[in-house]
PDB file of C-alpha atoms and ligand atoms in Angstrom:
ATOM      1  CA  MET A   3      40.885  86.490  74.549  1.00 89.00           C
ATOM      2  CA  LYS A   4      40.262  85.182  71.044  1.00 95.00           C
ATOM      3  CA  CYS A   5      37.311  85.970  68.772  1.00 97.00           C
ATOM      4  CA  THR A   6      34.640  83.326  69.303  1.00 96.00           C
ATOM      5  CA  ARG A   7      33.956  83.233  65.568  1.00 95.00           C
ATOM      6  CA  CYS A   8      37.286  83.531  63.732  1.00 96.00           C
ATOM      7  CA  LYS A   9      39.893  83.061  66.519  1.00 95.00           C
ATOM      8  CA  ALA A  10      41.615  86.383  65.730  1.00 96.00           C
ATOM      9  CA  LYS A  11      42.445  88.649  68.666  1.00 97.00           C
ATOM     10  CA  ALA A  12      39.199  89.738  70.310  1.00 97.00           C
ATOM     11  CA  GLU A  13      38.576  93.456  70.720  1.00 96.00           C
ATOM     12  CA  VAL A  14      35.423  93.167  72.784  1.00 97.00           C
ATOM     13  CA  HIS A  15      34.342  90.742  75.475  1.00 96.00           C
ATOM     14  CA  LEU A  16      30.638  90.217  76.162  1.00 96.00           C
ATOM     15  CA  ARG A  17      30.364  88.652  79.590  1.00 93.00           C
ATOM     16  CA  ALA A  18      26.604  88.162  79.336  1.00 93.00           C
ATOM     17  CA  HIS A  19      27.130  85.959  76.275  1.00 93.00           C
ATOM     18  CA  ASN A  20      30.484  84.524  77.352  1.00 93.00           C
ATOM     19  CA  ALA A  21      31.824  85.520  73.943  1.00 95.00           C
ATOM     20  CA  GLY A  22      34.554  87.683  72.449  1.00 96.00           C
ATOM     21  CA  PHE A  23      34.746  89.255  69.009  1.00 98.00           C
ATOM     22  CA  CYS A  24      37.251  90.935  66.727  1.00 97.00           C
ATOM     23  CA  ARG A  25      36.004  94.088  65.016  1.00 97.00           C
ATOM     24  CA  PRO A  26      34.575  92.612  61.767  1.00 97.00           C
ATOM     25  CA  CYS A  27      32.931  89.703  63.619  1.00 98.00           C
ATOM     26  CA  TYR A  28      31.452  92.049  66.241  1.00 98.00           C
ATOM     27  CA  LEU A  29      29.866  94.274  63.591  1.00 98.00           C
ATOM     28  CA  GLY A  30      28.440  91.146  61.943  1.00 98.00           C
ATOM     29  CA  TYR A  31      27.155  89.884  65.298  1.00 98.00           C
ATOM     30  CA  PHE A  32      25.417  93.210  66.037  1.00 98.00           C
ATOM     31  CA  GLN A  33      23.845  93.432  62.604  1.00 98.00           C
ATOM     32  CA  ARG A  34      22.597  89.827  62.713  1.00 98.00           C
ATOM     33  CA  HIS A  35      21.194  90.377  66.192  1.00 97.00           C
ATOM     34  CA  VAL A  36      19.124  93.334  64.967  1.00 98.00           C
ATOM     35  CA  GLU A  37      18.032  91.515  61.823  1.00 98.00           C
ATOM     36  CA  ARG A  38      16.891  88.500  63.835  1.00 98.00           C
ATOM     37  CA  ALA A  39      14.938  90.653  66.310  1.00 98.00           C
ATOM     38  CA  VAL A  40      13.230  92.470  63.410  1.00 98.00           C
ATOM     39  CA  ASP A  41      12.252  89.166  61.747  1.00 98.00           C
ATOM     40  CA  ARG A  42      11.322  87.282  64.913  1.00 97.00           C
ATOM     41  CA  GLU A  43       9.066  90.041  66.234  1.00 98.00           C
ATOM     42  CA  LYS A  44       7.767  90.902  62.723  1.00 98.00           C
ATOM     43  CA  MET A  45       8.734  94.538  63.231  1.00 98.00           C
ATOM     44  CA  PHE A  46       8.888  95.511  59.547  1.00 98.00           C
ATOM     45  CA  SER A  47       9.940  94.343  56.104  1.00 98.00           C
ATOM     46  CA  LYS A  48      12.014  95.779  53.268  1.00 97.00           C
ATOM     47  CA  ASP A  49       8.794  97.213  51.754  1.00 97.00           C
ATOM     48  CA  ASP A  50       8.076  99.378  54.788  1.00 98.00           C
ATOM     49  CA  HIS A  51       9.152 102.986  55.159  1.00 98.00           C
ATOM     50  CA  ILE A  52      10.601 103.379  58.635  1.00 98.00           C
ATOM     51  CA  LEU A  53      10.741 106.626  60.582  1.00 98.00           C
ATOM     52  CA  VAL A  54      13.684 106.414  62.989  1.00 98.00           C
ATOM     53  CA  ALA A  55      13.488 108.763  65.973  1.00 98.00           C
ATOM     54  CA  VAL A  56      17.023 110.052  66.521  1.00 98.00           C
ATOM     55  CA  SER A  57      18.164 112.076  69.516  1.00 97.00           C
ATOM     56  CA  GLY A  58      21.854 112.382  68.667  1.00 98.00           C
ATOM     57  CA  GLY A  59      22.808 109.762  71.273  1.00 97.00           C
ATOM     58  CA  LYS A  60      24.617 106.529  70.474  1.00 98.00           C
ATOM     59  CA  ASP A  61      21.603 104.212  70.562  1.00 98.00           C
ATOM     60  CA  SER A  62      19.365 105.959  68.058  1.00 98.00           C
ATOM     61  CA  LEU A  63      22.251 106.729  65.667  1.00 98.00           C
ATOM     62  CA  ALA A  64      23.536 103.146  65.927  1.00 98.00           C
ATOM     63  CA  LEU A  65      20.012 101.962  65.159  1.00 98.00           C
ATOM     64  CA  TRP A  66      19.720 104.208  62.111  1.00 98.00           C
ATOM     65  CA  ASP A  67      23.158 103.115  60.909  1.00 98.00           C
ATOM     66  CA  VAL A  68      22.457  99.413  61.268  1.00 98.00           C
ATOM     67  CA  LEU A  69      19.045  99.643  59.574  1.00 98.00           C
ATOM     68  CA  VAL A  70      20.594 101.480  56.621  1.00 98.00           C
ATOM     69  CA  GLY A  71      23.335  98.813  56.483  1.00 98.00           C
ATOM     70  CA  LEU A  72      20.684  96.090  56.398  1.00 98.00           C
ATOM     71  CA  GLY A  73      19.023  97.781  53.413  1.00 98.00           C
ATOM     72  CA  TYR A  74      15.859  99.110  55.041  1.00 98.00           C
ATOM     73  CA  ARG A  75      14.114 102.247  53.763  1.00 98.00           C
ATOM     74  CA  THR A  76      14.536 104.830  56.523  1.00 98.00           C
ATOM     75  CA  THR A  77      14.043 108.511  57.297  1.00 98.00           C
ATOM     76  CA  GLY A  78      15.337 110.107  60.480  1.00 98.00           C
ATOM     77  CA  LEU A  79      13.208 112.265  62.763  1.00 98.00           C
ATOM     78  CA  TYR A  80      14.809 114.768  65.104  1.00 98.00           C
ATOM     79  CA  LEU A  81      12.693 116.697  67.570  1.00 98.00           C
ATOM     80  CA  GLY A  82      14.352 119.804  69.030  1.00 97.00           C
ATOM     81  CA  LEU A  83      13.329 119.911  72.687  1.00 97.00           C
ATOM     82  CA  GLY A  84      14.806 123.340  73.420  1.00 96.00           C
ATOM     83  CA  ILE A  85      16.979 122.098  76.288  1.00 96.00           C
ATOM     84  CA  GLY A  86      19.742 124.708  75.968  1.00 94.00           C
ATOM     85  CA  GLY A  87      23.166 123.777  74.586  1.00 96.00           C
ATOM     86  CA  TYR A  88      22.364 120.060  74.874  1.00 97.00           C
ATOM     87  CA  SER A  89      19.620 120.388  72.240  1.00 97.00           C
ATOM     88  CA  ASP A  90      21.815 122.567  69.986  1.00 96.00           C
ATOM     89  CA  ARG A  91      24.619 120.019  70.049  1.00 97.00           C
ATOM     90  CA  SER A  92      22.343 117.038  69.497  1.00 98.00           C
ATOM     91  CA  ARG A  93      20.682 118.702  66.514  1.00 98.00           C
ATOM     92  CA  GLU A  94      24.071 119.489  64.923  1.00 98.00           C
ATOM     93  CA  THR A  95      25.186 115.894  65.506  1.00 98.00           C
ATOM     94  CA  VAL A  96      22.079 114.393  63.919  1.00 98.00           C
ATOM     95  CA  GLU A  97      22.221 116.779  60.951  1.00 98.00           C
ATOM     96  CA  ALA A  98      25.892 115.945  60.355  1.00 98.00           C
ATOM     97  CA  PHE A  99      25.140 112.207  60.561  1.00 98.00           C
ATOM     98  CA  ALA A 100      22.372 112.493  57.959  1.00 98.00           C
ATOM     99  CA  ARG A 101      24.344 114.854  55.716  1.00 98.00           C
ATOM    100  CA  ASN A 102      27.480 112.686  55.666  1.00 98.00           C
ATOM    101  CA  ARG A 103      25.476 109.622  54.685  1.00 97.00           C
ATOM    102  CA  GLU A 104      22.996 111.453  52.437  1.00 98.00           C
ATOM    103  CA  LEU A 105      20.041 110.185  54.456  1.00 98.00           C
ATOM    104  CA  PRO A 106      16.645 111.912  54.599  1.00 98.00           C
ATOM    105  CA  LEU A 107      15.952 113.698  57.873  1.00 98.00           C
ATOM    106  CA  VAL A 108      12.857 115.443  59.223  1.00 98.00           C
ATOM    107  CA  VAL A 109      13.586 118.137  61.829  1.00 97.00           C
ATOM    108  CA  ARG A 110      10.912 119.652  64.049  1.00 96.00           C
ATOM    109  CA  THR A 111      11.449 122.035  66.914  1.00 96.00           C
ATOM    110  CA  LEU A 112       9.087 122.418  69.853  1.00 96.00           C
ATOM    111  CA  ALA A 113       9.776 126.143  70.181  1.00 92.00           C
ATOM    112  CA  ASP A 114       8.616 126.581  66.546  1.00 93.00           C
ATOM    113  CA  GLU A 115       5.405 124.648  67.174  1.00 91.00           C
ATOM    114  CA  GLY A 116       4.013 127.263  69.517  1.00 87.00           C
ATOM    115  CA  PRO A 117       5.077 129.850  72.104  1.00 87.00           C
ATOM    116  CA  GLY A 118       6.225 128.363  75.392  1.00 91.00           C
ATOM    117  CA  LEU A 119       6.421 124.778  74.072  1.00 94.00           C
ATOM    118  CA  ALA A 120      10.139 124.124  74.618  1.00 96.00           C
ATOM    119  CA  VAL A 121      10.515 121.492  77.358  1.00 96.00           C
ATOM    120  CA  PRO A 122      11.931 123.814  80.067  1.00 94.00           C
ATOM    121  CA  ASP A 123       9.146 126.361  79.412  1.00 94.00           C
ATOM    122  CA  VAL A 124       6.360 123.771  79.583  1.00 94.00           C
ATOM    123  CA  ALA A 125       7.865 122.313  82.751  1.00 93.00           C
ATOM    124  CA  ALA A 126       8.083 125.756  84.362  1.00 92.00           C
ATOM    125  CA  SER A 127       4.637 126.989  83.363  1.00 91.00           C
ATOM    126  CA  THR A 128       2.791 123.770  84.254  1.00 91.00           C
ATOM    127  CA  ARG A 129       4.976 122.872  87.240  1.00 89.00           C
ATOM    128  CA  ARG A 130       5.628 119.417  85.843  1.00 89.00           C
ATOM    129  CA  VAL A 131       8.959 117.641  86.060  1.00 89.00           C
ATOM    130  CA  PRO A 132      10.735 118.204  82.706  1.00 91.00           C
ATOM    131  CA  CYS A 133      10.713 114.508  81.774  1.00 91.00           C
ATOM    132  CA  ALA A 134       6.920 114.267  82.178  1.00 89.00           C
ATOM    133  CA  ALA A 135       6.377 117.264  79.889  1.00 91.00           C
ATOM    134  CA  CYS A 136       9.015 115.977  77.478  1.00 94.00           C
ATOM    135  CA  GLY A 137       7.553 112.468  77.288  1.00 92.00           C
ATOM    136  CA  ALA A 138       4.053 113.717  76.438  1.00 91.00           C
ATOM    137  CA  MET A 139       5.355 116.031  73.734  1.00 94.00           C
ATOM    138  CA  LYS A 140       7.686 113.474  72.191  1.00 96.00           C
ATOM    139  CA  ARG A 141       4.870 110.935  71.977  1.00 95.00           C
ATOM    140  CA  HIS A 142       2.627 113.441  70.220  1.00 96.00           C
ATOM    141  CA  PHE A 143       5.167 114.740  67.707  1.00 96.00           C
ATOM    142  CA  PHE A 144       6.525 111.277  66.888  1.00 97.00           C
ATOM    143  CA  ASP A 145       2.983 110.011  66.244  1.00 97.00           C
ATOM    144  CA  ALA A 146       2.047 113.106  64.248  1.00 97.00           C
ATOM    145  CA  ALA A 147       5.217 113.007  62.113  1.00 97.00           C
ATOM    146  CA  ALA A 148       4.742 109.301  61.371  1.00 98.00           C
ATOM    147  CA  HIS A 149       1.128 109.913  60.355  1.00 97.00           C
ATOM    148  CA  GLU A 150       1.788 113.055  58.307  1.00 97.00           C
ATOM    149  CA  GLY A 151       4.667 111.434  56.434  1.00 97.00           C
ATOM    150  CA  SER A 152       2.653 108.228  55.771  1.00 97.00           C
ATOM    151  CA  PHE A 153       5.325 106.071  57.367  1.00 98.00           C
ATOM    152  CA  ASP A 154       4.608 102.417  58.135  1.00 98.00           C
ATOM    153  CA  VAL A 155       6.628 102.118  61.311  1.00 98.00           C
ATOM    154  CA  LEU A 156       8.216 104.280  63.998  1.00 98.00           C
ATOM    155  CA  ALA A 157      11.479 102.872  65.376  1.00 98.00           C
ATOM    156  CA  THR A 158      13.212 104.043  68.537  1.00 98.00           C
ATOM    157  CA  GLY A 159      16.680 103.226  69.899  1.00 98.00           C
ATOM    158  CA  HIS A 160      15.626 101.854  73.311  1.00 98.00           C
ATOM    159  CA  ASN A 161      18.210  99.286  74.360  1.00 98.00           C
ATOM    160  CA  LEU A 162      18.262  96.418  76.858  1.00 98.00           C
ATOM    161  CA  ASP A 163      19.314  98.698  79.724  1.00 97.00           C
ATOM    162  CA  ASP A 164      16.387 101.040  79.016  1.00 96.00           C
ATOM    163  CA  GLU A 165      13.938  98.154  78.841  1.00 98.00           C
ATOM    164  CA  ALA A 166      15.279  96.450  81.978  1.00 98.00           C
ATOM    165  CA  ALA A 167      15.147  99.732  83.951  1.00 97.00           C
ATOM    166  CA  ARG A 168      11.634 100.421  82.744  1.00 96.00           C
ATOM    167  CA  LEU A 169      10.571  96.881  83.613  1.00 97.00           C
ATOM    168  CA  LEU A 170      12.071  97.156  87.086  1.00 97.00           C
ATOM    169  CA  GLY A 171      10.235 100.455  87.665  1.00 95.00           C
ATOM    170  CA  ASN A 172       6.959  98.971  86.455  1.00 96.00           C
ATOM    171  CA  VAL A 173       7.370  95.833  88.549  1.00 97.00           C
ATOM    172  CA  LEU A 174       8.334  97.690  91.718  1.00 97.00           C
ATOM    173  CA  ARG A 175       4.988  99.478  91.552  1.00 95.00           C
ATOM    174  CA  TRP A 176       3.125  96.680  89.748  1.00 95.00           C
ATOM    175  CA  GLN A 177       1.894  99.089  87.124  1.00 94.00           C
ATOM    176  CA  ARG A 178      -0.257  96.640  85.211  1.00 94.00           C
ATOM    177  CA  ASP A 179      -1.238  99.034  82.430  1.00 91.00           C
ATOM    178  CA  HIS A 180       2.419  99.915  81.821  1.00 93.00           C
ATOM    179  CA  LEU A 181       3.454  96.262  81.880  1.00 95.00           C
ATOM    180  CA  ALA A 182       0.718  95.589  79.341  1.00 93.00           C
ATOM    181  CA  ARG A 183       2.377  97.995  76.911  1.00 93.00           C
ATOM    182  CA  GLN A 184       5.975  96.996  77.557  1.00 96.00           C
ATOM    183  CA  ARG A 185       6.694  95.096  74.373  1.00 96.00           C
ATOM    184  CA  PRO A 186       9.254  95.426  71.564  1.00 98.00           C
ATOM    185  CA  VAL A 187       6.394  95.912  69.091  1.00 97.00           C
ATOM    186  CA  LEU A 188       3.252  97.938  69.735  1.00 95.00           C
ATOM    187  CA  GLN A 189       0.530  97.549  67.154  1.00 94.00           C
ATOM    188  CA  PRO A 190      -1.473 100.692  66.327  1.00 94.00           C
ATOM    189  CA  SER A 191      -4.824 101.062  68.071  1.00 92.00           C
ATOM    190  CA  HIS A 192      -6.052 103.697  65.567  1.00 94.00           C
ATOM    191  CA  PRO A 193      -5.584 104.262  61.801  1.00 95.00           C
ATOM    192  CA  LYS A 194      -3.628 107.466  62.543  1.00 96.00           C
ATOM    193  CA  PHE A 195      -1.112 105.580  64.668  1.00 96.00           C
ATOM    194  CA  VAL A 196       1.692 103.492  63.195  1.00 97.00           C
ATOM    195  CA  ARG A 197       3.404 100.403  64.592  1.00 98.00           C
ATOM    196  CA  LYS A 198       6.099 101.256  67.148  1.00 98.00           C
ATOM    197  CA  VAL A 199       9.173  99.081  67.388  1.00 98.00           C
ATOM    198  CA  LYS A 200      12.398  98.816  69.391  1.00 98.00           C
ATOM    199  CA  PRO A 201      14.873  96.750  67.366  1.00 98.00           C
ATOM    200  CA  LEU A 202      17.693  97.131  69.965  1.00 98.00           C
ATOM    201  CA  TYR A 203      15.610  95.912  72.908  1.00 98.00           C
ATOM    202  CA  LEU A 204      17.917  92.980  73.666  1.00 98.00           C
ATOM    203  CA  LEU A 205      21.227  94.729  72.946  1.00 98.00           C
ATOM    204  CA  SER A 206      22.882  96.368  75.929  1.00 98.00           C
ATOM    205  CA  GLU A 207      24.003  99.970  76.179  1.00 96.00           C
ATOM    206  CA  TYR A 208      27.582  98.680  76.172  1.00 97.00           C
ATOM    207  CA  GLU A 209      26.967  96.733  72.958  1.00 98.00           C
ATOM    208  CA  THR A 210      25.496  99.757  71.139  1.00 98.00           C
ATOM    209  CA  ALA A 211      28.360 101.940  72.426  1.00 98.00           C
ATOM    210  CA  VAL A 212      30.906  99.471  71.039  1.00 98.00           C
ATOM    211  CA  TYR A 213      29.031  99.323  67.725  1.00 98.00           C
ATOM    212  CA  ALA A 214      28.894 103.131  67.474  1.00 98.00           C
ATOM    213  CA  PHE A 215      32.614 103.373  68.289  1.00 98.00           C
ATOM    214  CA  MET A 216      33.632 100.709  65.772  1.00 98.00           C
ATOM    215  CA  ARG A 217      31.485 102.281  63.052  1.00 98.00           C
ATOM    216  CA  GLY A 218      33.021 105.699  63.735  1.00 98.00           C
ATOM    217  CA  ILE A 219      29.634 107.245  64.548  1.00 98.00           C
ATOM    218  CA  GLU A 220      29.954 110.710  66.073  1.00 98.00           C
ATOM    219  CA  TYR A 221      27.317 110.995  68.782  1.00 98.00           C
ATOM    220  CA  VAL A 222      26.493 113.271  71.683  1.00 97.00           C
ATOM    221  CA  VAL A 223      28.144 111.759  74.734  1.00 95.00           C
ATOM    222  CA  GLU A 224      26.609 114.126  77.281  1.00 93.00           C
ATOM    223  CA  GLU A 225      23.279 113.108  78.752  1.00 89.00           C
ATOM    224  CA  CYS A 226      20.284 115.419  78.796  1.00 92.00           C
ATOM    225  CA  PRO A 227      20.803 117.606  81.901  1.00 91.00           C
ATOM    226  CA  ASN A 228      17.354 116.582  83.135  1.00 90.00           C
ATOM    227  CA  ALA A 229      18.310 112.902  83.173  1.00 85.00           C
ATOM    228  CA  GLU A 230      20.487 113.359  86.234  1.00 71.00           C
ATOM    229  CA  GLY A 231      17.764 113.130  88.812  1.00 69.00           C
ATOM    230  CA  ALA A 232      15.698 110.630  86.855  1.00 78.00           C
ATOM    231  CA  THR A 233      14.659 107.517  88.754  1.00 87.00           C
ATOM    232  CA  GLN A 234      15.501 105.510  85.650  1.00 89.00           C
ATOM    233  CA  LEU A 235      19.175 106.075  86.410  1.00 91.00           C
ATOM    234  CA  VAL A 236      18.793 104.665  89.912  1.00 94.00           C
ATOM    235  CA  TYR A 237      17.218 101.544  88.434  1.00 96.00           C
ATOM    236  CA  LYS A 238      19.971 101.317  85.825  1.00 96.00           C
ATOM    237  CA  ASP A 239      22.582 101.560  88.527  1.00 96.00           C
ATOM    238  CA  ALA A 240      20.936  98.789  90.571  1.00 97.00           C
ATOM    239  CA  LEU A 241      20.689  96.589  87.493  1.00 98.00           C
ATOM    240  CA  ASN A 242      24.349  97.222  86.625  1.00 97.00           C
ATOM    241  CA  ARG A 243      25.335  95.915  90.043  1.00 98.00           C
ATOM    242  CA  LEU A 244      23.223  92.807  89.582  1.00 98.00           C
ATOM    243  CA  GLU A 245      24.680  92.353  86.111  1.00 97.00           C
ATOM    244  CA  ALA A 246      28.253  92.633  87.429  1.00 97.00           C
ATOM    245  CA  ALA A 247      27.554  89.959  90.038  1.00 97.00           C
ATOM    246  CA  SER A 248      25.676  87.737  87.617  1.00 97.00           C
ATOM    247  CA  PRO A 249      26.240  88.459  83.910  1.00 96.00           C
ATOM    248  CA  GLY A 250      23.155  87.958  81.767  1.00 97.00           C
ATOM    249  CA  THR A 251      20.705  89.148  84.456  1.00 98.00           C
ATOM    250  CA  LYS A 252      19.292  92.075  82.445  1.00 98.00           C
ATOM    251  CA  GLN A 253      18.810  89.965  79.368  1.00 97.00           C
ATOM    252  CA  ALA A 254      17.038  87.196  81.349  1.00 98.00           C
ATOM    253  CA  PHE A 255      14.884  89.732  83.221  1.00 98.00           C
ATOM    254  CA  VAL A 256      13.503  91.284  80.016  1.00 98.00           C
ATOM    255  CA  LYS A 257      13.416  88.133  77.889  1.00 98.00           C
ATOM    256  CA  GLU A 258      11.695  85.973  80.488  1.00 98.00           C
ATOM    257  CA  PHE A 259       9.190  88.709  81.293  1.00 98.00           C
ATOM    258  CA  LEU A 260       8.235  88.851  77.628  1.00 97.00           C
ATOM    259  CA  ARG A 261       8.133  85.067  77.358  1.00 97.00           C
ATOM    260  CA  ASN A 262       6.383  84.181  80.614  1.00 96.00           C
ATOM    261  CA  ALA A 263       4.539  87.126  82.055  1.00 95.00           C
ATOM    262  CA  GLN A 264       3.810  89.904  79.573  1.00 94.00           C
ATOM    263  CA  SER A 265       0.698  88.255  78.122  1.00 92.00           C
ATOM    264  CA  LEU A 266      -0.826  88.045  81.620  1.00 93.00           C
ATOM    265  CA  PHE A 267      -1.176  91.819  81.539  1.00 90.00           C
ATOM    266  CA  ALA A 268      -2.469  92.090  77.962  1.00 81.00           C
ATOM    267  CA  ASP A 269      -6.063  92.745  79.062  1.00 74.00           C
ATOM    268  CA  ASP A 270      -4.928  95.840  80.940  1.00 63.00           C
ATOM    269  CA  ALA A 271      -3.964  97.407  77.609  1.00 60.00           C
ATOM    270  CA  ALA A 272      -7.466  97.046  76.221  1.00 65.00           C
ATOM    271  CA  ARG A 273      -8.600 100.659  76.588  1.00 67.00           C
ATOM    272  CA  GLY A 274     -10.854 100.396  73.552  1.00 75.00           C
ATOM    273  CA  VAL A 275     -10.359 102.223  70.289  1.00 82.00           C
ATOM    274  CA  PRO A 276      -9.523 105.915  70.795  1.00 90.00           C
ATOM    275  CA  GLY A 277     -11.588 108.652  69.141  1.00 94.00           C
ATOM    276  CA  GLU A 278     -10.055 111.760  67.588  1.00 96.00           C
ATOM    277  CA  CYS A 279      -8.908 114.924  69.306  1.00 96.00           C
ATOM    278  CA  GLN A 280     -11.217 117.862  68.531  1.00 96.00           C
ATOM    279  CA  GLN A 281      -8.230 120.137  68.395  1.00 95.00           C
ATOM    280  CA  CYS A 282      -5.483 118.361  66.440  1.00 94.00           C
ATOM    281  CA  GLY A 283      -7.298 115.353  64.993  1.00 95.00           C
ATOM    282  CA  MET A 284      -4.841 112.818  66.425  1.00 96.00           C
ATOM    283  CA  PRO A 285      -6.208 109.831  68.396  1.00 95.00           C
ATOM    284  CA  ALA A 286      -7.498 110.681  71.865  1.00 95.00           C
ATOM    285  CA  TYR A 287      -9.433 108.933  74.631  1.00 91.00           C
ATOM    286  CA  GLY A 288     -11.216 112.114  75.688  1.00 92.00           C
ATOM    287  CA  ALA A 289     -12.471 115.160  73.775  1.00 95.00           C
ATOM    288  CA  ILE A 290      -8.911 116.393  73.349  1.00 96.00           C
ATOM    289  CA  CYS A 291      -5.636 114.485  73.412  1.00 94.00           C
ATOM    290  CA  SER A 292      -3.191 114.788  76.293  1.00 92.00           C
ATOM    291  CA  PHE A 293      -0.841 116.897  74.177  1.00 94.00           C
ATOM    292  CA  CYS A 294      -3.544 119.468  73.346  1.00 95.00           C
ATOM    293  CA  ALA A 295      -4.587 119.472  77.003  1.00 95.00           C
ATOM    294  CA  LEU A 296      -1.000 120.286  77.911  1.00 94.00           C
ATOM    295  CA  VAL A 297      -0.809 123.072  75.294  1.00 94.00           C
ATOM    296  CA  ARG A 298      -4.060 124.540  76.628  1.00 94.00           C
ATOM    297  CA  GLU A 299      -2.667 124.504  80.127  1.00 94.00           C
ATOM    298  CA  VAL A 300       0.500 126.269  78.940  1.00 93.00           C
ATOM    299  CA  GLU A 301      -1.567 128.910  77.092  1.00 92.00           C
ATOM    300  CA  THR A 302      -3.867 129.545  80.053  1.00 93.00           C
ATOM    301  CA  LYS A 303      -0.979 129.915  82.472  1.00 90.00           C
ATOM    302  CA  ARG A 304       0.988 132.149  80.113  1.00 86.00           C
ATOM    303  CA  ALA A 305      -2.037 134.382  79.569  1.00 88.00           C
ATOM    304  CA  ARG A 306      -2.656 134.565  83.310  1.00 88.00           C
ATOM    305  CA  ARG A 307       0.958 135.512  83.960  1.00 85.00           C
ATOM    306  CA  ALA A 308       0.941 138.127  81.178  1.00 85.00           C
ATOM    307  CA  ALA A 309      -2.252 139.686  82.605  1.00 89.00           C
ATOM    308  CA  ALA A 310      -0.737 139.786  86.089  1.00 88.00           C
ATOM    309  CA  ALA A 311       2.427 141.397  84.724  1.00 86.00           C
ATOM    310  CA  ALA A 312       0.381 144.029  82.832  1.00 87.00           C
ATOM    311  CA  GLU A 313      -1.632 144.769  85.945  1.00 86.00           C
ATOM    312  CA  HIS A 314       1.558 145.083  87.960  1.00 84.00           C
ATOM    313  CA  ALA A 315       3.063 147.468  85.361  1.00 83.00           C
ATOM    314  CA  GLY A 316      -0.109 149.593  85.332  1.00 76.00           C
ATOM    315  CA  ALA A 317      -0.326 149.775  89.108  1.00 67.00           C
TER     316      ALA A 317
HETATM  317  S1  LIG B   6      15.254 114.136  76.925  1.00 66.04           S
HETATM  318 FE1  LIG B   6      13.318 114.555  77.836  1.00 66.04          FE
HETATM  319 FE2  LIG B   6      14.881 112.478  78.379  1.00 66.04          FE
HETATM  320 FE3  LIG B   6      15.763 114.985  78.887  1.00 66.04          FE
HETATM  321  S2  LIG B   6      13.821 115.911  79.525  1.00 66.04           S
HETATM  322 FE4  LIG B   6      13.831 113.874  80.402  1.00 66.04          FE
HETATM  323  S3  LIG B   6      12.709 112.685  78.892  1.00 66.04           S
HETATM  324  S4  LIG B   6      15.934 113.215  80.247  1.00 66.04           S
HETATM  325  S5  LIG B   6      15.056 110.571  77.384  1.00 66.04           S
HETATM  326 ZN1  LIG B   7      -4.782 116.940  70.165  1.00 66.04          ZN
END
């Protein structure tokens, strides 16, 4: 196959777009795609300071790389989740990425934020599935870091496959409030929140993997060990089959939802303006935010267990 743009030998074939690209043209295509999404959805401008949440995986590092290449002002944010060797390796990968490119990076670690706050510990003490505990903590620390650092925008590396899987999950259960918030740009509902954006939302996992490979980005290939049982993967698998039978399905599913249906759910997002958490000061709908409620639960259960252990030792 020949490159659709310059007719040189194509290195990558995108079935969904019925196009092929050589390496330089592919990198240009990817960069333009991101730039157009940023402009079209008014995600941010060159004046904004963007906090890029990076996990060490290909999507978030590709996002950081492409934003730097486009001349945006960025800082990386890595949150250490405390998930064994996986977290150690992802932290090293992110730090090496930032160091080699002399990019600013903020690192925070859950275990350093309080006793028992690493994801596996929270999951065990509160009997939640790890991803539920992880999601709540990530949301809190991303919001808090963006606020504390006076950033204008928080960008994440969610790609088309993530968005299509999330959409499928939301549609299968008709979760109106989730559908209401499924957008590439989420405007802040409180002065302590910043705009949240997903510049890769229409680029597939395959496309970001090719970009990361061509740019020589070293990323963590292994998935988080907790992802294995995640329903998201079942949805991704189903969507991959549909995509193989009919290329372009994922793209149409997400794009047409945003174009034709998303606004129908907008009212479901109107939860009013949040107040402030009495504990941490971040926005909250109740007296304390869901993160502080989770921390309280961890503390109570840890204290209860410690008291039981002491009683057992004394008996
Ligand atoms: S990191 Fe966290 Fe994911 Fe691991 S524990 Fe689940 S949510 S799978 S993106
Ligand atoms: Zn709080």
